[in-house]
């Protein structure tokens, strides 16, 4: 069966410090990978998605970047954190069955980031 | 522009009764709809989905209804159980837009024993 691992679970970082959140998926190959953010009391906002190694699409302009160095590894980074980067970050994967069909996203347990 | 909206931020229901969660959308290109359940400090868990070619899908205690003409989606939970207390998100995607999921703002459900 497929599993998704996301770490760390919680993180407190000062403003201006770098960030690296990692996500790995097991039990599947060539998944679509996603980074979402949930701000306090709000819904989930798509930040980045990737359909393959080295292929990253950004949904919103921001202080963050993403990379996919391996098929089942997705990394969210920042060179200098802002206070507004605080939130709950979720990695998700999907096996996309192809043209004409659809499938749900499956989420990791998230990282609570607090920028102080 | 919020393409997916959950207008009720919270819902309280007695154990054993029906919970009805509602969701409205504006993008007529959406063709796949989902409901997720989320506990605090955890990632959302997929509950049930429906394709735009259907108007109802049922899985155990969960039933999703789709009214395309009204651009409205609902989730029925029968009977409600205390373990159903969580935040529920509806989501939608469009094949023409790369199947990216757009989420509503969530509805917090409290099931009272």
PDB file of C-alpha atoms in Angstrom:
ATOM      1  CA  UNK A   1       0.000   0.000   0.000  1.00  0.00           C
ATOM      2  CA  UNK A   2       1.027   3.592  -0.517  1.00  0.00           C
ATOM      3  CA  UNK A   3       2.207   5.819   2.318  1.00  0.00           C
ATOM      4  CA  UNK A   4       3.300   9.421   2.490  1.00  0.00           C
ATOM      5  CA  UNK A   5       5.805  10.759   5.003  1.00  0.00           C
ATOM      6  CA  UNK A   6       6.194  14.402   5.850  1.00  0.00           C
ATOM      7  CA  UNK A   7       8.577  15.940   8.358  1.00  0.00           C
ATOM      8  CA  UNK A   8       9.061  17.632  10.680  1.00  0.00           C
ATOM      9  CA  UNK A   9       5.632  17.676  12.330  1.00  0.00           C
ATOM     10  CA  UNK A  10       6.235  21.061  13.944  1.00  0.00           C
ATOM     11  CA  UNK A  11       8.801  23.758  13.345  1.00  0.00           C
ATOM     12  CA  UNK A  12       9.505  27.151  14.896  1.00  0.00           C
ATOM     13  CA  UNK A  13      11.822  29.348  12.886  1.00  0.00           C
ATOM     14  CA  UNK A  14      12.881  32.992  13.210  1.00  0.00           C
ATOM     15  CA  UNK A  15      12.156  35.518  10.495  1.00  0.00           C
ATOM     16  CA  UNK A  16      14.889  35.527   7.868  1.00  0.00           C
ATOM     17  CA  UNK A  17      15.975  31.939   8.466  1.00  0.00           C
ATOM     18  CA  UNK A  18      15.895  29.270   5.708  1.00  0.00           C
ATOM     19  CA  UNK A  19      13.310  26.514   5.446  1.00  0.00           C
ATOM     20  CA  UNK A  20      13.343  22.968   4.136  1.00  0.00           C
ATOM     21  CA  UNK A  21      10.353  20.648   4.445  1.00  0.00           C
ATOM     22  CA  UNK A  22      10.580  17.183   3.001  1.00  0.00           C
ATOM     23  CA  UNK A  23       7.962  14.763   1.753  1.00  0.00           C
ATOM     24  CA  UNK A  24       8.404  11.238   0.445  1.00  0.00           C
ATOM     25  CA  UNK A  25       5.919   8.760  -0.953  1.00  0.00           C
ATOM     26  CA  UNK A  26       6.266   4.984  -0.806  1.00  0.00           C
ATOM     27  CA  UNK A  27       4.504   2.250  -2.681  1.00  0.00           C
ATOM     28  CA  UNK A  28       3.875   4.026  -5.955  1.00  0.00           C
ATOM     29  CA  UNK A  29       5.844   5.311  -8.905  1.00  0.00           C
ATOM     30  CA  UNK A  30       5.579   8.517 -10.889  1.00  0.00           C
ATOM     31  CA  UNK A  31       2.988  10.120  -8.611  1.00  0.00           C
ATOM     32  CA  UNK A  32       1.760  13.673  -9.004  1.00  0.00           C
ATOM     33  CA  UNK A  33       2.988  15.564  -5.934  1.00  0.00           C
ATOM     34  CA  UNK A  34       1.546  18.687  -4.311  1.00  0.00           C
ATOM     35  CA  UNK A  35       2.293  21.240  -1.588  1.00  0.00           C
ATOM     36  CA  UNK A  36      -0.691  22.927   0.052  1.00  0.00           C
ATOM     37  CA  UNK A  37      -0.870  25.472   2.858  1.00  0.00           C
ATOM     38  CA  UNK A  38      -3.681  25.981   5.324  1.00  0.00           C
ATOM     39  CA  UNK A  39      -3.606  29.374   7.014  1.00  0.00           C
ATOM     40  CA  UNK A  40      -5.328  29.646  10.386  1.00  0.00           C
ATOM     41  CA  UNK A  41      -9.101  29.190  10.035  1.00  0.00           C
ATOM     42  CA  UNK A  42      -8.978  28.965   6.274  1.00  0.00           C
ATOM     43  CA  UNK A  43      -9.134  26.405   3.504  1.00  0.00           C
ATOM     44  CA  UNK A  44      -6.296  24.715   1.679  1.00  0.00           C
ATOM     45  CA  UNK A  45      -4.350  26.710  -0.876  1.00  0.00           C
ATOM     46  CA  UNK A  46      -2.328  24.970  -3.572  1.00  0.00           C
ATOM     47  CA  UNK A  47       1.256  26.228  -3.618  1.00  0.00           C
ATOM     48  CA  UNK A  48       3.128  23.903  -5.990  1.00  0.00           C
ATOM     49  CA  UNK A  49       2.580  20.718  -7.930  1.00  0.00           C
ATOM     50  CA  UNK A  50       4.809  18.376  -9.857  1.00  0.00           C
ATOM     51  CA  UNK A  51       4.030  15.782 -12.494  1.00  0.00           C
ATOM     52  CA  UNK A  52       7.590  14.442 -12.703  1.00  0.00           C
ATOM     53  CA  UNK A  53      11.224  14.791 -11.632  1.00  0.00           C
ATOM     54  CA  UNK A  54      12.406  18.358 -12.004  1.00  0.00           C
ATOM     55  CA  UNK A  55       8.961  19.554 -13.153  1.00  0.00           C
ATOM     56  CA  UNK A  56       7.496  22.166 -10.810  1.00  0.00           C
ATOM     57  CA  UNK A  57       4.478  24.399 -11.323  1.00  0.00           C
ATOM     58  CA  UNK A  58       3.871  27.318  -9.013  1.00  0.00           C
ATOM     59  CA  UNK A  59       0.321  28.399  -8.303  1.00  0.00           C
ATOM     60  CA  UNK A  60       0.843  31.613  -6.366  1.00  0.00           C
ATOM     61  CA  UNK A  61       3.694  34.120  -6.224  1.00  0.00           C
ATOM     62  CA  UNK A  62       5.365  33.836  -2.876  1.00  0.00           C
ATOM     63  CA  UNK A  63       8.472  33.523  -0.819  1.00  0.00           C
ATOM     64  CA  UNK A  64       8.695  29.756  -1.249  1.00  0.00           C
ATOM     65  CA  UNK A  65      10.084  27.338  -3.818  1.00  0.00           C
ATOM     66  CA  UNK A  66       9.742  23.617  -4.452  1.00  0.00           C
ATOM     67  CA  UNK A  67      11.962  20.937  -5.925  1.00  0.00           C
ATOM     68  CA  UNK A  68      11.563  17.316  -6.911  1.00  0.00           C
ATOM     69  CA  UNK A  69      15.012  15.742  -7.021  1.00  0.00           C
ATOM     70  CA  UNK A  70      13.692  12.166  -7.096  1.00  0.00           C
ATOM     71  CA  UNK A  71      10.507  10.519  -8.313  1.00  0.00           C
ATOM     72  CA  UNK A  72       8.974  10.174  -4.849  1.00  0.00           C
ATOM     73  CA  UNK A  73      10.572  13.132  -3.061  1.00  0.00           C
ATOM     74  CA  UNK A  74       9.167  16.633  -2.899  1.00  0.00           C
ATOM     75  CA  UNK A  75      10.851  19.493  -1.028  1.00  0.00           C
ATOM     76  CA  UNK A  76       9.491  22.873  -0.011  1.00  0.00           C
ATOM     77  CA  UNK A  77      12.082  25.575   0.649  1.00  0.00           C
ATOM     78  CA  UNK A  78      12.638  29.179   1.459  1.00  0.00           C
ATOM     79  CA  UNK A  79      15.837  31.191   1.628  1.00  0.00           C
ATOM     80  CA  UNK A  80      14.424  33.733   4.099  1.00  0.00           C
ATOM     81  CA  UNK A  81      11.196  33.142   6.000  1.00  0.00           C
ATOM     82  CA  UNK A  82       8.613  35.873   6.533  1.00  0.00           C
ATOM     83  CA  UNK A  83       6.081  36.096   9.346  1.00  0.00           C
ATOM     84  CA  UNK A  84       3.352  35.516   6.773  1.00  0.00           C
ATOM     85  CA  UNK A  85       4.839  32.101   5.950  1.00  0.00           C
ATOM     86  CA  UNK A  86       3.419  30.700   9.185  1.00  0.00           C
ATOM     87  CA  UNK A  87       0.821  28.019   8.584  1.00  0.00           C
ATOM     88  CA  UNK A  88       0.095  24.333   8.239  1.00  0.00           C
ATOM     89  CA  UNK A  89       1.899  22.831   5.236  1.00  0.00           C
ATOM     90  CA  UNK A  90       0.589  19.688   3.645  1.00  0.00           C
ATOM     91  CA  UNK A  91       2.177  17.423   1.099  1.00  0.00           C
ATOM     92  CA  UNK A  92      -0.089  15.275  -1.036  1.00  0.00           C
ATOM     93  CA  UNK A  93       0.213  12.699  -3.785  1.00  0.00           C
ATOM     94  CA  UNK A  94      -2.032  11.346  -6.430  1.00  0.00           C
ATOM     95  CA  UNK A  95      -1.730   8.521  -8.857  1.00  0.00           C
ATOM     96  CA  UNK A  96      -3.217  10.036 -11.949  1.00  0.00           C
ATOM     97  CA  UNK A  97      -4.729   7.215 -13.968  1.00  0.00           C
ATOM     98  CA  UNK A  98      -4.663   9.122 -17.210  1.00  0.00           C
ATOM     99  CA  UNK A  99      -6.896  10.786 -19.712  1.00  0.00           C
ATOM    100  CA  UNK A 100     -10.583  10.605 -18.912  1.00  0.00           C
ATOM    101  CA  UNK A 101     -10.205   9.345 -15.372  1.00  0.00           C
ATOM    102  CA  UNK A 102      -9.641  10.941 -12.006  1.00  0.00           C
ATOM    103  CA  UNK A 103      -8.491  10.080  -8.503  1.00  0.00           C
ATOM    104  CA  UNK A 104      -8.337  11.726  -5.062  1.00  0.00           C
ATOM    105  CA  UNK A 105      -5.348  13.365  -3.439  1.00  0.00           C
ATOM    106  CA  UNK A 106      -3.867  11.650  -0.405  1.00  0.00           C
ATOM    107  CA  UNK A 107      -2.319  13.891   2.211  1.00  0.00           C
ATOM    108  CA  UNK A 108       0.511  13.594   4.693  1.00  0.00           C
ATOM    109  CA  UNK A 109       0.045  14.641   8.301  1.00  0.00           C
ATOM    110  CA  UNK A 110       1.386  18.119   7.736  1.00  0.00           C
ATOM    111  CA  UNK A 111       3.989  20.436   9.240  1.00  0.00           C
ATOM    112  CA  UNK A 112       2.948  23.231  11.575  1.00  0.00           C
ATOM    113  CA  UNK A 113       5.346  26.108  10.831  1.00  0.00           C
ATOM    114  CA  UNK A 114       5.528  29.084  13.150  1.00  0.00           C
ATOM    115  CA  UNK A 115       7.723  31.968  12.086  1.00  0.00           C
ATOM    116  CA  UNK A 116       8.646  34.217  15.017  1.00  0.00           C
TER     117      UNK A 116
ATOM    118  CA  UNK B   1     -12.285  34.720  -6.294  1.00  0.00           C
ATOM    119  CA  UNK B   2     -13.508  31.737  -4.274  1.00  0.00           C
ATOM    120  CA  UNK B   3     -14.609  29.114  -6.751  1.00  0.00           C
ATOM    121  CA  UNK B   4     -15.630  26.660  -4.029  1.00  0.00           C
ATOM    122  CA  UNK B   5     -17.538  27.893  -0.990  1.00  0.00           C
ATOM    123  CA  UNK B   6     -18.770  26.305   2.199  1.00  0.00           C
ATOM    124  CA  UNK B   7     -21.075  28.928   3.635  1.00  0.00           C
ATOM    125  CA  UNK B   8     -21.611  27.255   7.006  1.00  0.00           C
ATOM    126  CA  UNK B   9     -18.455  27.476   9.113  1.00  0.00           C
ATOM    127  CA  UNK B  10     -19.869  25.149  11.745  1.00  0.00           C
ATOM    128  CA  UNK B  11     -22.582  22.575  12.357  1.00  0.00           C
ATOM    129  CA  UNK B  12     -23.768  20.915  15.552  1.00  0.00           C
ATOM    130  CA  UNK B  13     -25.799  17.686  15.448  1.00  0.00           C
ATOM    131  CA  UNK B  14     -27.005  15.077  17.897  1.00  0.00           C
ATOM    132  CA  UNK B  15     -25.505  11.611  17.772  1.00  0.00           C
ATOM    133  CA  UNK B  16     -27.606   9.301  15.609  1.00  0.00           C
ATOM    134  CA  UNK B  17     -29.113  12.119  13.550  1.00  0.00           C
ATOM    135  CA  UNK B  18     -28.228  13.201  10.039  1.00  0.00           C
ATOM    136  CA  UNK B  19     -25.442  15.687   9.310  1.00  0.00           C
ATOM    137  CA  UNK B  20     -25.842  17.653   6.085  1.00  0.00           C
ATOM    138  CA  UNK B  21     -22.907  19.648   4.803  1.00  0.00           C
ATOM    139  CA  UNK B  22     -23.244  21.974   1.851  1.00  0.00           C
ATOM    140  CA  UNK B  23     -20.883  23.302  -0.766  1.00  0.00           C
ATOM    141  CA  UNK B  24     -21.395  25.672  -3.704  1.00  0.00           C
ATOM    142  CA  UNK B  25     -19.154  26.215  -6.673  1.00  0.00           C
ATOM    143  CA  UNK B  26     -18.985  28.738  -9.490  1.00  0.00           C
ATOM    144  CA  UNK B  27     -16.785  27.110 -12.124  1.00  0.00           C
ATOM    145  CA  UNK B  28     -18.947  25.176 -14.580  1.00  0.00           C
ATOM    146  CA  UNK B  29     -15.849  23.356 -15.821  1.00  0.00           C
ATOM    147  CA  UNK B  30     -15.512  21.399 -12.566  1.00  0.00           C
ATOM    148  CA  UNK B  31     -16.130  17.733 -13.297  1.00  0.00           C
ATOM    149  CA  UNK B  32     -14.881  15.911 -10.196  1.00  0.00           C
ATOM    150  CA  UNK B  33     -15.912  16.631  -6.626  1.00  0.00           C
ATOM    151  CA  UNK B  34     -14.613  15.300  -3.330  1.00  0.00           C
ATOM    152  CA  UNK B  35     -15.145  15.507   0.408  1.00  0.00           C
ATOM    153  CA  UNK B  36     -12.342  15.327   2.939  1.00  0.00           C
ATOM    154  CA  UNK B  37     -12.387  15.036   6.710  1.00  0.00           C
ATOM    155  CA  UNK B  38      -9.712  16.643   8.847  1.00  0.00           C
ATOM    156  CA  UNK B  39      -8.814  16.256  12.496  1.00  0.00           C
ATOM    157  CA  UNK B  40      -6.619  18.864  14.234  1.00  0.00           C
ATOM    158  CA  UNK B  41      -2.892  18.585  13.493  1.00  0.00           C
ATOM    159  CA  UNK B  42      -3.498  15.911  10.858  1.00  0.00           C
ATOM    160  CA  UNK B  43      -3.745  15.919   7.104  1.00  0.00           C
ATOM    161  CA  UNK B  44      -7.168  15.680   5.429  1.00  0.00           C
ATOM    162  CA  UNK B  45      -8.487  12.185   4.824  1.00  0.00           C
ATOM    163  CA  UNK B  46     -10.365  11.396   1.636  1.00  0.00           C
ATOM    164  CA  UNK B  47     -13.990  10.406   2.289  1.00  0.00           C
ATOM    165  CA  UNK B  48     -15.950  10.178  -0.918  1.00  0.00           C
ATOM    166  CA  UNK B  49     -16.015  11.576  -4.438  1.00  0.00           C
ATOM    167  CA  UNK B  50     -18.405  12.009  -7.320  1.00  0.00           C
ATOM    168  CA  UNK B  51     -17.973  12.553 -11.016  1.00  0.00           C
ATOM    169  CA  UNK B  52     -20.067  15.146 -12.820  1.00  0.00           C
ATOM    170  CA  UNK B  53     -21.777  12.398 -14.814  1.00  0.00           C
ATOM    171  CA  UNK B  54     -23.503  11.225 -11.630  1.00  0.00           C
ATOM    172  CA  UNK B  55     -25.832  12.923  -9.179  1.00  0.00           C
ATOM    173  CA  UNK B  56     -25.359  10.621  -6.209  1.00  0.00           C
ATOM    174  CA  UNK B  57     -22.663   8.402  -4.740  1.00  0.00           C
ATOM    175  CA  UNK B  58     -22.965   6.397  -1.560  1.00  0.00           C
ATOM    176  CA  UNK B  59     -20.366   4.736   0.647  1.00  0.00           C
ATOM    177  CA  UNK B  60     -21.599   3.357   3.943  1.00  0.00           C
ATOM    178  CA  UNK B  61     -22.834   6.194   6.133  1.00  0.00           C
ATOM    179  CA  UNK B  62     -21.680   8.819   3.637  1.00  0.00           C
ATOM    180  CA  UNK B  63     -23.645   9.984   0.607  1.00  0.00           C
ATOM    181  CA  UNK B  64     -22.665  12.797  -1.719  1.00  0.00           C
ATOM    182  CA  UNK B  65     -25.261  14.544  -3.874  1.00  0.00           C
ATOM    183  CA  UNK B  66     -24.446  16.705  -6.878  1.00  0.00           C
ATOM    184  CA  UNK B  67     -26.833  19.234  -8.397  1.00  0.00           C
ATOM    185  CA  UNK B  68     -25.042  20.539 -11.468  1.00  0.00           C
ATOM    186  CA  UNK B  69     -27.734  23.019 -12.483  1.00  0.00           C
ATOM    187  CA  UNK B  70     -27.504  24.664  -9.064  1.00  0.00           C
ATOM    188  CA  UNK B  71     -23.734  24.159  -8.844  1.00  0.00           C
ATOM    189  CA  UNK B  72     -24.304  22.621  -5.448  1.00  0.00           C
ATOM    190  CA  UNK B  73     -22.815  19.658  -3.659  1.00  0.00           C
ATOM    191  CA  UNK B  74     -23.809  18.146  -0.330  1.00  0.00           C
ATOM    192  CA  UNK B  75     -22.573  15.437   2.004  1.00  0.00           C
ATOM    193  CA  UNK B  76     -24.974  13.459   4.176  1.00  0.00           C
ATOM    194  CA  UNK B  77     -23.708  11.488   7.150  1.00  0.00           C
ATOM    195  CA  UNK B  78     -26.242   9.059   8.583  1.00  0.00           C
ATOM    196  CA  UNK B  79     -26.194   8.234  11.428  1.00  0.00           C
ATOM    197  CA  UNK B  80     -23.773  10.775  12.858  1.00  0.00           C
ATOM    198  CA  UNK B  81     -21.289   9.491  15.414  1.00  0.00           C
ATOM    199  CA  UNK B  82     -19.077  11.371  17.909  1.00  0.00           C
ATOM    200  CA  UNK B  83     -16.010  10.280  15.921  1.00  0.00           C
ATOM    201  CA  UNK B  84     -17.374  12.260  12.974  1.00  0.00           C
ATOM    202  CA  UNK B  85     -16.565  15.486  14.816  1.00  0.00           C
ATOM    203  CA  UNK B  86     -13.983  17.132  12.567  1.00  0.00           C
ATOM    204  CA  UNK B  87     -13.597  19.776   9.880  1.00  0.00           C
ATOM    205  CA  UNK B  88     -14.980  18.766   6.494  1.00  0.00           C
ATOM    206  CA  UNK B  89     -13.685  20.219   3.236  1.00  0.00           C
ATOM    207  CA  UNK B  90     -15.281  19.965  -0.160  1.00  0.00           C
ATOM    208  CA  UNK B  91     -13.051  20.160  -3.207  1.00  0.00           C
ATOM    209  CA  UNK B  92     -13.463  20.267  -6.961  1.00  0.00           C
ATOM    210  CA  UNK B  93     -11.313  19.912 -10.037  1.00  0.00           C
ATOM    211  CA  UNK B  94     -11.569  20.406 -13.775  1.00  0.00           C
ATOM    212  CA  UNK B  95      -9.884  18.153 -16.309  1.00  0.00           C
ATOM    213  CA  UNK B  96      -9.476  21.167 -18.552  1.00  0.00           C
ATOM    214  CA  UNK B  97      -7.474  22.903 -15.799  1.00  0.00           C
ATOM    215  CA  UNK B  98      -5.061  20.084 -15.117  1.00  0.00           C
ATOM    216  CA  UNK B  99      -7.188  18.372 -12.459  1.00  0.00           C
ATOM    217  CA  UNK B 100      -5.882  20.623  -9.697  1.00  0.00           C
ATOM    218  CA  UNK B 101      -8.082  20.499  -6.625  1.00  0.00           C
ATOM    219  CA  UNK B 102      -9.684  23.699  -5.348  1.00  0.00           C
ATOM    220  CA  UNK B 103     -10.884  23.510  -1.743  1.00  0.00           C
ATOM    221  CA  UNK B 104     -13.668  25.206   0.153  1.00  0.00           C
ATOM    222  CA  UNK B 105     -13.012  26.878   3.487  1.00  0.00           C
ATOM    223  CA  UNK B 106     -14.288  23.979   5.575  1.00  0.00           C
ATOM    224  CA  UNK B 107     -17.190  23.272   7.936  1.00  0.00           C
ATOM    225  CA  UNK B 108     -16.543  22.267  11.521  1.00  0.00           C
ATOM    226  CA  UNK B 109     -18.913  19.511  12.624  1.00  0.00           C
ATOM    227  CA  UNK B 110     -19.590  18.714  16.253  1.00  0.00           C
ATOM    228  CA  UNK B 111     -21.548  15.563  17.015  1.00  0.00           C
ATOM    229  CA  UNK B 112     -22.966  15.618  20.539  1.00  0.00           C
ATOM    230  CA  UNK B 113     -23.408  12.337  22.417  1.00  0.00           C
TER     231      UNK B 113
END
